[in-house]
Structures are given as C-alpha cells and as structure tokens.
Amino acid sequence: MTSPSGTGRLPRGRTPGSTYRIAVVCLGNICRSPIAEVVLTDKLARAGLDGHVEVVSAGTGPWHVGEPMDRRAAALLTAHGYDATAHRGQQFDATWFAECDLILAMDTSNHADITDQLEGADEGRVRMFRDFDPRAGDGDRDVPDPYFGGDEGFETVLAMVDRTAAAVVEMLERELNGG
Ligand code: 4NP
C-alpha cells in the first residue's frame, strides 16, 4: 500500500537537457485531466517554457480512448478562451513510467491505480496534482470528479486547476533555472 506523497521538489528530469514530460491522470481522461492538460500547457507557453516542458494526459480507465473531451469540460474551456478541440482520450499503462518525468494524479483513487502498476518504477515520479495547490488543506488533495454532477462541478475543477497549474509552472521555472 502506498500513500500520496507530500510537497517538495519536483523529480529530476530523466535525461538532463531533454524535454521534461508531465502526465496528468484521472479516471476517464475526458474531464479533469484534459482540463489540466490544456490549462497547464497554456501557462507553460505564457512562461516561455513550451519546448522545455510537455504535458500529456490519460485516464486509468479504458472507456473513452480516442474520444474528445466531455462536452461540458470543452464548453467551459472554450468560454475561458482555451482551445479544447485537440484532445483525444488515452489510457494510462505502465509504459508511461518510462516516458514521463512527473505523473500527477487528480485524486487519491487515481494515485492508487497508478502506483499499483509501478512494478519497480520510481514511485517518486508519481504525485498528487493538488500537492501543488496553495489552497489545499491537510487531507484535501483530490480534484473532485465532476462527471456525474452538474456544471458547477466543472467550475470548481477549473478554479482548482488554474491556481494549481500556476504553482506548478512557478516551481518548474525555479527548478529548470537551477534554483
Ligand atoms: P474524469 O471523469 O476522470 O475527470 O475524466 C470521468 C469521466 C468518465 C467516467 C468517470 C469519470 N466514466 O465512468 O466513464
């Protein structure tokens, strides 16, 4: 049994000088992790880190492989000026450990589903997305799944993702500049 780790430095890149690859992972890869991928990618570009850091996303479940994101997630992102059209669902599997420097789980259950597949891979690369949320309290590390709820759940996810992605980008700026 492994439990989500606390805050601290980001894992070192696997290959110095190469693109640092972050995977954001939820259950279905149509709501939370696509929102996080789009917002994080946008903030990285604004910080001039595109080309140095790449973001991908996946779900631990198989149901939405190849599909665009949930229409409610896409509508909310579009209303906030983002392009939500490129997303196609992917499923996480153990091969991602070799391809990613940092894997960010959107909730505790996703974290467990990821670490169950470690098979000797470095657990330090798997963190909770909200480990980096400046407003997360003790024991409050989940981005709540909005799939079975109403539109307000998606607004909550976007607000959490927005402030957490900003903190992740700040940390990456420091770490990639050797800070
Ligand atoms: P997500 O939400 O994990 O944020 O993408 C879900 C999407 C689909 C399902 C569950 C959660 N589903 O059971 O199909």
XYZ file of C-alpha atoms and ligand atoms in Angstrom:
193
model
C 0.000 0.000 0.000
C 1.403 3.357 -0.979
C 0.005 6.709 0.002
C 0.159 10.019 -1.821
C 3.374 11.890 -1.078
C 3.658 15.438 0.246
C 5.057 18.567 -1.323
C 8.702 19.254 -2.072
C 10.924 19.441 -5.093
C 9.886 18.046 -8.426
C 11.500 14.808 -9.615
C 14.634 15.373 -11.661
C 14.287 15.031 -15.440
C 15.190 11.555 -16.669
C 17.589 12.948 -19.243
C 19.284 16.277 -18.465
C 18.581 18.860 -21.181
C 15.687 16.987 -22.773
C 12.020 17.978 -22.643
C 10.513 17.436 -19.177
C 7.319 15.436 -19.703
C 4.385 15.702 -17.300
C 1.381 13.357 -17.420
C -1.860 14.394 -15.718
C -4.013 11.367 -14.973
C -7.664 10.986 -13.906
C -10.193 8.172 -14.322
C -11.847 8.770 -17.700
C -9.493 11.281 -19.373
C -12.431 13.330 -20.598
C -12.981 15.834 -17.741
C -10.294 16.622 -15.128
C -7.019 15.631 -16.761
C -7.866 17.181 -20.160
C -8.756 20.446 -18.379
C -5.429 20.278 -16.503
C -3.523 19.460 -19.703
C -4.971 22.424 -21.603
C -4.531 24.938 -18.753
C -1.030 23.782 -17.821
C 0.081 23.795 -21.458
C -1.233 27.357 -21.843
C 0.548 28.600 -18.711
C 3.806 26.933 -19.751
C 3.647 28.691 -23.120
C 2.978 32.040 -21.438
C 6.024 31.432 -19.203
C 8.161 30.631 -22.271
C 8.613 27.018 -21.152
C 6.981 25.379 -24.178
C 9.757 23.414 -25.819
C 11.196 22.645 -22.371
C 8.148 21.081 -20.729
C 5.468 18.953 -22.392
C 2.106 17.929 -20.895
C 0.143 14.823 -21.812
C -2.925 13.271 -20.158
C -4.528 9.893 -19.640
C -7.244 8.064 -17.742
C -6.746 4.916 -15.711
C -9.949 3.521 -17.283
C -10.432 2.406 -20.905
C -13.889 3.770 -21.708
C -13.058 6.989 -23.560
C -9.921 6.124 -25.513
C -9.951 8.071 -28.796
C -12.830 10.326 -27.748
C -12.858 14.119 -27.464
C -13.269 15.610 -24.004
C -16.635 15.792 -22.226
C -18.812 18.490 -23.853
C -19.208 20.327 -20.521
C -15.438 20.444 -19.986
C -14.908 21.621 -23.571
C -17.622 24.296 -23.309
C -16.132 25.690 -20.096
C -12.596 25.780 -21.515
C -13.858 27.423 -24.711
C -15.749 30.047 -22.667
C -12.446 30.843 -20.923
C -10.594 31.266 -24.221
C -8.859 27.886 -24.483
C -8.823 25.506 -27.450
C -10.433 22.242 -26.322
C -10.668 20.609 -29.760
C -7.397 18.677 -29.961
C -7.991 16.270 -27.094
C -8.413 12.532 -27.674
C -8.663 10.136 -24.747
C -5.764 7.856 -23.835
C -5.439 5.130 -21.193
C -2.559 5.117 -18.724
C -0.440 1.974 -18.559
C 2.929 1.004 -17.081
C 4.842 2.097 -20.218
C 4.139 5.712 -19.194
C 6.575 5.416 -16.266
C 9.484 5.215 -18.719
C 8.186 8.112 -20.800
C 7.235 10.665 -18.126
C 9.291 12.661 -15.621
C 6.311 13.551 -13.425
C 2.896 11.870 -13.173
C 0.208 13.940 -11.447
C -2.859 12.078 -10.157
C -6.087 14.037 -9.929
C -7.442 12.098 -6.934
C -6.355 9.556 -4.352
C -8.013 6.689 -6.181
C -6.217 7.592 -9.416
C -2.939 7.730 -7.438
C -3.523 4.205 -6.127
C -4.443 2.913 -9.603
C -1.205 4.378 -10.973
C 1.108 3.149 -8.212
C -0.464 -0.339 -8.391
C 1.236 -0.573 -11.800
C 4.717 0.580 -10.696
C 6.478 -2.808 -10.932
C 9.783 -1.319 -9.768
C 9.427 2.071 -11.468
C 10.305 5.158 -9.411
C 7.349 5.995 -7.170
C 8.843 9.445 -6.561
C 7.702 10.425 -10.049
C 4.036 9.968 -9.042
C 2.487 12.864 -7.107
C -0.921 14.294 -6.395
C -1.742 17.260 -8.678
C -3.026 19.201 -5.662
C 0.212 18.662 -3.742
C 0.988 21.950 -5.519
C -2.328 23.710 -4.741
C -1.518 26.660 -2.461
C -5.053 26.400 -1.027
C -5.147 22.644 -0.364
C -5.543 21.737 3.297
C -4.288 18.623 5.094
C -6.119 15.588 3.740
C -7.628 17.701 0.952
C -5.723 16.582 -2.120
C -8.488 15.421 -4.503
C -9.774 17.212 -7.567
C -13.410 16.047 -7.271
C -14.763 14.040 -10.203
C -17.390 16.257 -11.929
C -18.590 13.632 -14.429
C -21.799 12.558 -12.671
C -22.667 16.036 -11.339
C -23.745 19.434 -12.652
C -21.956 22.302 -14.373
C -20.785 23.827 -11.069
C -18.513 20.804 -10.539
C -16.635 21.739 -13.702
C -16.252 25.349 -12.496
C -14.753 24.018 -9.249
C -12.321 21.831 -11.191
C -11.222 24.725 -13.415
C -10.607 27.012 -10.417
C -8.526 24.342 -8.652
C -6.641 23.541 -11.832
C -5.969 27.200 -12.623
C -4.297 28.063 -9.297
C -2.511 24.700 -9.035
C -1.166 24.871 -12.597
C 0.159 28.371 -11.857
C 2.043 26.981 -8.838
C 3.408 24.050 -10.869
C 4.699 26.432 -13.553
C 6.373 28.642 -10.919
C 8.084 25.588 -9.470
C 9.200 24.422 -12.921
C 10.611 27.875 -13.678
C 12.697 27.703 -10.492
C 13.833 24.116 -10.968
C 14.630 24.395 -14.671
C 16.642 27.536 -13.979
C 18.650 25.562 -11.427
C 17.040 27.221 -8.400
P -12.654 12.226 -15.405
O -14.234 11.961 -15.212
O -11.956 11.090 -14.663
O -12.424 13.549 -14.751
O -12.390 12.218 -16.887
C -14.839 10.759 -15.565
C -15.212 10.544 -16.874
C -15.835 9.375 -17.231
C -16.078 8.405 -16.264
C -15.690 8.617 -14.947
C -15.071 9.806 -14.604
N -16.756 7.196 -16.614
O -17.057 6.401 -15.714
O -16.987 6.968 -17.820
